[in-house]
C-alpha positions in Angstrom: -9.9 -5.1 -0.7 -11.4 -1.6 0.1 -11.1 2.1 0.2 -10.5 4.1 3.6 -10.6 7.6 4.6 -10.9 9.8 7.6 -10.9 12.9 9.4 -9.0 14.0 12.6 -9.7 17.5 14.0 -8.6 19.0 17.4 -11.0 22.0 17.5 -14.1 21.1 15.8 -16.7 18.9 16.6 -16.8 16.2 14.1 -20.0 14.5 15.1 -21.5 17.3 13.1 -19.5 16.5 9.9 -21.0 13.2 9.2 -22.2 14.6 5.6 -18.5 15.4 4.8 -17.0 12.2 6.0 -19.7 10.6 3.7 -18.8 12.6 0.9 -15.1 11.6 1.2 -16.0 8.0 1.5 -18.3 8.0 -1.4 -15.3 9.0 -3.9 -14.0 5.6 -3.0 -17.1 3.6 -3.9 -15.6 1.6 -6.8 -12.8 0.3 -4.3 -15.5 -0.9 -2.1 -19.0 -1.3 -3.9 -20.4 -4.1 -1.4 -21.0 -2.0 1.8 -20.0 1.3 3.5 -20.1 2.9 7.1 -18.7 5.5 9.3 -17.8 5.9 12.9 -17.8 9.6 14.4 -16.4 10.6 17.7 -15.8 14.4 18.7 -12.3 14.2 17.4 -12.5 11.8 14.5 -14.6 10.6 11.8 -13.6 7.2 10.0 -15.1 5.9 7.2 -15.1 2.9 5.1 -16.0 1.4 1.8 -15.9 -2.3 1.4 -15.1 -5.0 -1.2 -16.0 -8.3 0.6 -13.2 -10.9 0.2 -13.3 -12.7 3.7 -16.1 -13.2 6.2 -18.9 -11.2 4.6 -21.1 -11.0 8.0 -18.2 -10.0 10.2 -16.0 -7.7 8.6 -18.1 -4.6 8.7 -16.0 -1.3 9.1 -15.1 0.9 10.7 -14.8 -1.8 13.3 -15.0 -0.7 16.9 -13.6 -2.6 20.0 -13.8 -1.6 23.8 -11.1 -3.2 26.1 -11.3 -2.0 29.8 -13.6 0.9 29.1 -11.1 2.3 26.2 -12.4 2.5 22.6 -10.4 1.5 19.5 -11.8 2.0 16.0 -10.3 1.0 12.8 -11.0 1.5 8.9 -8.5 -0.8 7.2 -7.8 -1.8 3.5 -5.8 -4.9 2.4 -5.4 -8.4 3.5 -3.3 -10.0 6.1 -1.9 -13.2 4.7 -0.7 -14.4 8.4 -4.0 -13.2 10.0 -4.7 -16.8 11.0 -1.4 -17.3 12.7 -1.7 -14.1 14.3 -5.3 -14.8 15.6 -4.0 -18.2 17.2 -1.2 -15.9 19.0 -3.8 -13.3 20.3 -6.0 -16.0 21.5 -3.3 -17.5 23.4 -2.9 -14.0 25.1 -6.5 -13.8 26.1 -8.3 -12.1 23.2 -11.8 -13.6 22.3 -12.8 -12.8 18.7 -16.2 -12.1 17.6 -15.5 -12.7 13.7 -13.4 -14.4 11.2 -12.2 -11.4 9.7 -8.6 -10.1 9.5 -9.9 -6.8 10.3 -10.5 -7.8 13.8 -7.2 -9.7 14.0 -5.3 -6.2 12.9 -7.4 -4.2 15.5 -6.7 -6.4 18.5 -3.2 -7.1 17.3 -2.8 -3.1 17.7 -4.5 -3.3 21.1 -2.2 -5.9 22.3 1.1 -4.5 20.9 0.5 -1.0 20.1 2.3 0.5 16.9 4.7 -2.4 17.2 2.2 -4.5 15.4 3.3 -3.9 12.3 6.2 -5.5 12.8 4.2 -8.8 13.0 2.2 -8.5 9.6 2.5 -10.0 6.5 0.3 -8.7 3.7 -0.7 -5.5 1.8 -2.4 -3.0 3.9 -2.9 0.7 4.7 -4.9 1.4 7.8 -5.9 3.9 10.2 -6.8 3.1 14.3 -8.3 5.8 16.7 -7.3 5.2 20.1 -10.2 7.2 22.2 -8.5 6.6 25.7 -5.1 8.0 24.3 -6.4 10.2 21.9 -4.0 9.4 19.0 -4.3 8.1 15.5 -2.0 5.5 14.3 -1.6 4.8 10.6 0.5 2.4 8.5 1.3 1.4 4.9 2.5 -2.1 4.0 6.3 -2.9 3.7 6.6 -2.6 -0.2 3.8 -0.1 -0.6 1.2 -2.3 -2.5 -1.7 -0.4 -1.0 -1.8 3.3 -1.2 -2.4 5.9 1.5 -2.4 9.8 1.3 -2.8 12.4 3.8 -2.7 16.3 4.3 -2.8 18.7 7.4 -4.8 21.9 7.1 -4.8 24.0 10.4 -6.2 21.9 13.4 -7.2 19.2 11.0 -5.3 15.9 9.7 -7.1 14.1 6.8 -6.2 10.6 5.3 -7.5 8.7 2.3 -6.8 5.5 0.1 -6.8 7.7 -2.9 -6.2 11.6 -3.2 -9.8 12.2 -4.4 -11.2 11.3 -0.9 -9.1 14.3 0.5 -10.3 16.7 -2.2 -13.9 15.8 -1.3 -13.2 17.8 1.8 -13.4 21.5 1.3 -10.2 21.9 3.3 -8.1 20.6 0.3 -8.3 22.3 -2.9 -7.1 20.8 -6.1 -4.1 23.1 -6.2 -0.7 22.3 -7.8 1.9 24.8 -6.9 5.5 25.0 -8.8 6.9 22.1 -6.7 4.0 19.9 -7.8 4.2 21.0 -11.5 7.9 20.5 -11.5 7.6 17.2 -10.3 4.8 16.3 -12.7 6.5 17.6 -15.7 10.0 16.2 -14.7 9.1 12.5 -13.5 5.7 12.0 -14.9 3.9 8.9 -13.6 7.3 7.8 -12.0 6.6 10.6 -9.4 8.9 10.6 -6.2 7.8 8.4 -3.6 5.8 10.3 -1.1 5.1 13.4 -3.3 1.3 13.8 -3.6 1.6 16.7 -6.5 -1.3 18.6 -5.1 -0.3 21.2 -2.6 0.2 20.2 0.8 -0.6 16.4 -0.1 1.7 13.6 1.0 2.2 10.0 0.4 2.8 7.6 3.5 6.0 6.0 2.3 6.1 2.0 2.3 7.2 0.5 5.1 6.3 3.6 7.4 3.8 4.6 10.1 2.5 7.7 11.4 1.5 8.6 15.0 -0.8 11.8 15.0 -1.3 13.2 18.6 -2.1 17.0 19.6 1.8 17.4 19.5 2.1 17.0 15.9 2.7 13.8 13.5 5.4 11.5 14.2 6.8 9.4 11.2 8.4 6.1 11.8 10.0 3.7 9.3 9.2 0.0 10.8 11.1 -1.7 7.9 13.7 -1.3 5.5 16.3 -3.4 3.4 19.6 -4.3 4.9 22.4 -5.0 3.0 24.7 -8.1 4.0 26.9 -10.8 2.4 24.8 -13.7 0.9 26.4 -17.1 1.9 24.1 -19.7 0.1 25.4 -21.3 -2.7 23.0 -21.6 -6.0 21.2 -24.5 -5.4 20.5 -23.5 -1.9 19.3 -20.1 -3.1 17.1 -21.4 -5.8 15.5 -23.9 -3.4 14.7 -21.2 -0.7 13.4 -18.8 -3.5 11.1 -21.5 -4.5 9.9 -22.3 -0.9 9.3 -18.4 -0.4 7.3 -18.1 -3.6 5.4 -21.4 -2.9 4.4 -19.9 0.6 3.5 -16.8 -0.6 1.3 -18.0 -3.5 -0.6 -20.4 -1.4 -1.1 -17.9 1.5 -2.6 -15.5 -1.1 -5.3 -17.9 -2.3 -7.5 -17.3 0.9 -10.6 -16.0 0.0 -14.2 -16.3 0.5 -15.2 -15.3 -2.9 -14.0 -16.4 -6.5 -10.4 -16.1 -7.2 -8.2 -16.6 -10.3 -5.1 -15.5 -11.6 -3.6 -13.4 -14.6 -1.8 -15.5 -17.1 0.2 -13.6 -19.9 2.4 -16.7 -20.8 5.4 -14.7 -19.7 7.4 -16.7 -16.9 6.2 -14.6 -13.9 2.6 -14.9 -14.4 3.0 -18.4 -15.6 4.8 -19.6 -12.5 2.5 -18.1 -10.2 -0.6 -19.5 -11.9 1.0 -23.1 -12.1 1.6 -23.0 -8.3 -1.9 -21.8 -7.8 -3.5 -24.4 -10.1 -1.7 -27.1 -8.3 -3.1 -25.9 -5.0 -6.5 -26.0 -6.5 -6.1 -29.4 -7.8 -5.1 -30.7 -4.6 -8.4 -29.3 -3.2 -10.4 -30.8 -6.3 -10.9 -27.5 -7.8 -9.8 -25.7 -11.2 -8.1 -22.3 -11.3 -9.6 -19.7 -13.6 -6.9 -18.0 -15.6 -7.3 -14.9 -17.7 -5.0 -13.3 -20.5 -5.4 -10.2 -22.6 -5.7 -10.2 -26.5 -6.3 -7.3 -28.9 -8.7 -7.6 -31.8 -6.4 -8.1 -35.0 -3.2 -8.1 -33.1 -1.7 -10.9 -35.3 -2.0 -8.5 -38.2 -0.9 -5.6 -36.5 1.8 -6.5 -34.2 5.3 -5.7 -34.9 8.2 -7.0 -32.8 10.2 -4.3 -30.9 13.0 -4.5 -28.3 10.3 -4.8 -25.3 7.8 -7.3 -27.1 9.5 -10.0 -28.9 6.4 -12.1 -29.6 2.8 -12.3 -28.8 1.7 -13.9 -25.7 -1.6 -15.9 -26.7 0.1 -19.1 -27.9 2.3 -19.1 -24.8 -0.9 -18.5 -22.4 -2.5 -21.5 -24.0 0.6 -23.4 -23.6 0.8 -22.6 -19.7 -3.1 -22.9 -19.2 -3.1 -26.5 -20.9 -0.1 -27.7 -18.9 -1.5 -26.5 -15.7 -5.2 -27.6 -16.5 -6.6 -24.2 -15.7 -9.8 -23.0 -16.9 -8.4 -20.2 -19.1 -10.3 -17.3 -20.8 -9.0 -14.7 -23.2 -10.1 -11.2 -22.8 -10.5 -9.7 -26.2 -10.2 -5.6 -26.5 -11.0 -3.8 -29.5 -9.8 -0.2 -30.2 -13.3 1.3 -29.1 -12.9 -0.2 -25.6 -9.6 1.5 -25.2 -10.8 5.0 -26.8 -14.2 5.0 -24.7 -12.2 4.3 -21.2 -9.3 6.4 -22.2 -9.8 8.7 -19.0 -10.8 6.0 -16.7 -7.1 5.5 -15.6 -6.6 9.3 -14.9 -10.0 9.2 -12.7 -8.6 6.2 -11.0 -4.9 7.9 -10.2 -6.1 11.3 -9.6 -3.3 12.3 -11.9 -2.5 12.0 -15.5 -1.7 8.2 -16.5 0.4 6.6 -19.3 -2.2 5.8 -22.0 -3.4 2.3 -23.4 -1.3 0.2 -21.0 -3.3 1.2 -18.3 -6.7 1.8 -20.3 -6.1 -1.9 -21.5 -5.7 -3.2 -18.0 -8.4 -1.3 -16.6 -10.8 -2.8 -19.2 -9.2 -6.1 -18.7 -10.0 -5.9 -15.0 -13.5 -4.8 -15.5 -14.4 -7.7 -17.8 -12.6 -10.3 -15.4 -14.9 -9.0 -12.7 -18.0 -10.8 -13.4 -16.2 -14.1 -12.9 -13.8 -13.2 -10.1 -13.4 -10.7 -7.2 -9.7 -11.6 -6.4 -7.0 -12.3 -8.9 -3.2 -13.0 -8.5 -0.7 -11.3 -10.7 2.9 -11.8 -11.5 3.7 -8.0 -11.2 7.0 -6.9 -9.6 9.1 -10.0 -10.5 11.1 -7.7 -12.9 11.9 -5.5 -10.2 12.9 -7.9 -7.8 14.7 -10.1 -9.8 16.3 -8.0 -12.3 14.3 -8.7 -15.5 14.7 -5.2 -17.3 17.3 -4.5 -19.8 18.9 -1.6 -17.8 19.8 -4.5 -15.2 22.2 -6.0 -17.8 22.6 -3.7 -20.7 26.0 -1.5 -20.2 24.9 1.4 -22.2 21.6 1.6 -20.2 22.6 0.6 -16.5 25.9 3.1 -16.7 24.0 6.2 -17.4 24.0 8.7 -14.9 20.2 8.9 -14.6 17.1 6.8 -13.8 17.6 3.7 -16.0 14.0 3.9 -17.5 14.9 7.6 -18.9 17.4 5.9 -21.2 14.3 4.9 -23.0 12.7 8.3 -23.0 10.0 7.6 -20.4 8.8 10.4 -18.4 10.0 13.5 -20.6 7.5 15.6 -21.7 9.3 19.0 -21.3 9.8 19.5 -25.2 6.3 20.8 -25.4 6.6 22.9 -22.0 5.8 26.6 -22.7 9.5 28.3 -22.9 8.7 31.0 -20.5 7.9 28.1 -17.7 10.7 25.6 -19.0 13.4 28.0 -17.0 11.3 27.7 -13.6 10.8 24.2 -13.7 14.1 23.1 -15.0 13.1 19.5 -15.4 16.8 18.3 -16.0 18.0 19.7 -12.8 15.0 18.3 -10.9 15.6 14.8 -12.2 19.2 15.0 -11.5 18.5 16.0 -8.1 15.8 13.4 -7.2 18.4 10.7 -8.8 21.2 11.9 -6.7 18.7 11.9 -3.7 17.9 8.3 -4.3 21.6 7.1 -4.6 22.3 8.8 -1.2 19.6 6.4 0.4 21.0 3.0 -0.9 21.8 0.6 1.8 25.4 -0.1 1.1 27.7 -3.2 1.6 31.4 -2.3 2.6 33.8 -4.0 0.5 31.7 -4.5 -2.6 33.5 -4.0 -5.9 32.2 -1.1 -8.1 30.3 -3.3 -10.5 28.3 -4.9 -7.8 27.7 -1.4 -5.9 26.4 -0.1 -9.2 24.0 -3.3 -9.7 22.7 -3.0 -6.0 22.2 0.7 -7.0 20.1 -0.1 -10.0 18.1 -2.6 -7.7 17.1 0.3 -5.3 16.2 2.6 -8.1 13.9 0.1 -9.1 12.4 -0.7 -5.9 11.8 3.2 -5.1 11.2 4.4 -8.5 10.0 1.9 -11.0 8.3 -0.6 -8.7 5.7 2.1 -7.2 4.6 3.0 -10.5 3.8 -0.4 -11.3 2.1 -1.2 -8.1 0.1 2.1 -8.4 -0.9 1.3 -12.0 -1.9 -2.4 -10.8 -3.9 -1.0 -7.7 -5.8 1.9 -9.2 -6.7 0.0 -12.4 -7.9 -3.1 -10.5 -9.9 -1.4 -7.5 -11.4 0.8 -10.2 -13.2 -2.0 -11.5 -13.9 -3.4 -7.8 -11.6 -6.3 -8.2 -8.6 -7.2 -5.8 -5.4 -8.1 -7.3 -2.5 -9.6 -5.1 1.2 -9.5 -6.0 3.1 -12.8 -4.4 6.4 -11.2 -5.8 6.2 -8.5 -3.2 6.2 -10.4 -0.2 8.5 -8.6 1.9 10.2 -11.9 3.2 11.3 -12.7 -0.6 12.3 -9.0 -1.3 14.5 -9.1 2.0 16.0 -12.3 0.6 16.7 -11.4 -2.9 18.0 -8.2 -2.1 21.5 -9.7 -1.1 21.7 -12.3 -3.7 24.3 -11.8 -6.0 23.9 -10.7 -9.7 25.6 -13.8 -11.0 22.9 -15.8 -9.3 19.9 -13.6 -10.4 21.5 -13.7 -14.0 22.3 -17.5 -14.0 23.0 -19.0 -17.6 23.3 -15.4 -18.9 19.5 -14.9 -18.9 17.5 -12.2 -17.3 15.7 -13.5 -14.1 17.8 -16.7 -14.6 17.3 -17.6 -10.6 13.4 -17.2 -11.2 13.6 -19.7 -14.2 15.4 -22.0 -11.8 13.2 -21.8 -9.1 10.0 -22.2 -11.7 11.6 -24.9 -13.4 9.6 -27.8 -11.6 6.1 -26.3 -12.6 6.6 -25.1 -15.9 7.3 -26.5 -19.2 10.9 -26.1 -20.3 10.1 -23.9 -23.3 8.0 -21.6 -21.0 10.9 -21.4 -18.7 13.4 -20.3 -21.6 11.0 -17.8 -23.1 12.4 -14.3 -23.3 11.3 -11.4 -21.3 8.2 -9.5 -23.3 6.6 -6.5 -22.0 2.8 -5.8 -21.0 1.0 -6.0 -24.7 0.4 -2.7 -26.2 -2.3 -2.2 -28.9 -0.7 -1.9 -32.4 -4.2 -1.2 -34.4 -3.5 1.9 -36.4 -6.9 2.7 -35.8 -6.1 3.4 -32.3 -3.4 5.9 -32.9 -5.8 7.6 -35.4 -8.1 7.7 -32.7 -6.1 9.5 -30.1 -4.6 11.8 -33.0 -8.1 13.0 -33.3 -8.8 13.7 -29.8 -5.5 15.8 -29.7 -7.0 17.4 -32.7 -10.3 18.5 -30.7 -8.2 19.9 -28.0 -5.7 21.8 -29.9 -8.7 23.5 -32.4 -10.7 24.2 -29.3 -7.7 26.4 -27.9 -9.4 26.7 -24.2 -8.0 23.8 -22.6 -6.0 24.5 -19.3 -3.1 22.7 -20.4 -2.2 25.7 -22.5 -1.2 27.6 -19.1 1.7 24.9 -19.2 2.3 23.5 -22.6 2.9 25.2 -26.1 -0.3 25.4 -27.9 1.3 26.0 -31.6 3.4 22.6 -30.9 0.5 20.7 -29.8 -1.9 22.0 -32.9 1.2 21.1 -35.3 1.5 17.6 -33.8 -2.5 17.0 -34.2 -2.2 17.4 -38.2 1.6 15.4 -38.2 1.5 13.1 -41.1 4.4 10.9 -42.2 6.7 8.6 -40.2 7.4 9.9 -36.8 11.3 9.9 -36.0 10.6 7.9 -32.5 8.4 5.6 -34.1 4.6 4.8 -33.9 4.5 3.8 -30.5 6.1 7.0 -29.1 3.9 9.1 -31.1 0.9 7.3 -29.6 2.3 7.8 -26.2 2.7 11.5 -27.0 -1.1 12.1 -28.0 -2.2 10.0 -24.8 -0.2 12.2 -22.6 -1.9 15.5 -23.9 -5.2 13.6 -23.5 -4.6 12.7 -19.7 -3.4 16.2 -19.0 -6.3 17.9 -20.4 -8.9 15.5 -18.9 -7.2 16.0 -15.5 -6.9 19.4 -15.6 -10.4 19.9 -16.8 -12.2 17.4 -14.5 -10.3 18.2 -11.3 -10.5 21.7 -12.0 -6.7 22.0 -11.4 -5.7 25.4 -10.2 -2.0 26.5 -10.7 -0.7 28.6 -7.6 
């Protein structure tokens, strides 16, 4: 995994802008701490930061290949899980390879098939290829959007990067947020609309899309999308096919030239991934390393809630013992979280959500000395239907994004009254919701109930999943760790898209189909365990810690957040005592949001325009 960035300009000579291109790449060092490079031509400067995973000596980037006197240069972030198959196909077409890397396979795939090469790729990727002969730049992002990619146009320039900080390192891109960006930030929070970069004039390449940049402009193409059709397999055949797809995805994603492990919480998703990976390791005479997260004092502090029914620790041990993994518990304490509270914001270039991201970042940082790559159970809930809003009528039938039913993403209660009318977050969310519904791939003849289920899945795929993948990518890459997500194999998602809810909810259990698919590799009690959310820190000392930070911000009074938020309300909340009506978790989330916004606006020198 790596970080990529580049600058295309149709007027100035970029061979003289090496220092700026280097500065853009340097912002991505945590994504790629092992090596860096740049390639300059009069029109284009490409740069790369590398995290070595495959072919340490042969995968240096930017990589340049000349065919018939025509030069092609690539900067690439990701992994191709079918690169060996593609390499054999390309060799059959006469290509001679100089390395073992998937980078060269991707570059030669573009040379052979042009922009259509993306239709042959199975993996997670974001890349840019400059064709010197045709004077055009081609960019693409993977089917599901696992790897990030942003761009901005400024006059004769086109700039891109894995993260927005790379763009902001170029003098042409300022950290400006206009009313549209502020509305999106306040209305949607971390669940920002796909494609929206928040900063003025910054755009995110959508999943399954590619861009071709020429002197005539930017042409955007959608190369992959979900297709709705009738599902004809019975339950047994469906479960078997899902099992085969998962086993293929997981085993393909074990390819690595560096140490690889698996995250194991004891929940169904990570347990199934870890069990299959452990079996593949055993067949090679190896033992899989697995990792779980635990908070100091969690047995004392934990309180069951609708999203967390019990503690993970006993279940992680149960699966590790059953699968024969070398399991390690990463123990986090309150100071770990408070000391790193702004790291998620720095990784995202935007305000983050709090300790669920800080703890994930700290977990990855503590895993890094032992592994460079890890598998994750991320995304199973979105594609199999694990959240309560898939099946609880009161939540699934609300006329808004389902996660808003639990208050996720609403902060307008502290927005300054004079701004609130301009931003109108309620209207903005409603517009975004209706926009998303218009994009749902419909199936003619479906019942109203089935059509609503399809809507819920689409909303999750395009609204909730992007946040989860963004969180996973930014927190892991900030720790220089590559995390792979087998549940985001596009073949699996294509198949599941049309599987009826009755099968996904088999036996009246959330993810009943997945439980059946994993039943051959997991103990029965693990298969039947109720879903529980990513663990949060329940230590009262953490709540007091974030409250103290908010008190400092409020008492200082000079924070730029007071251009947006009501100072008096924040000051009053900083001295709040007693029981918060929405509960301690909601209060903690509120404090964390203030801290994140303050840190972001200060450190990025955000200018409201």
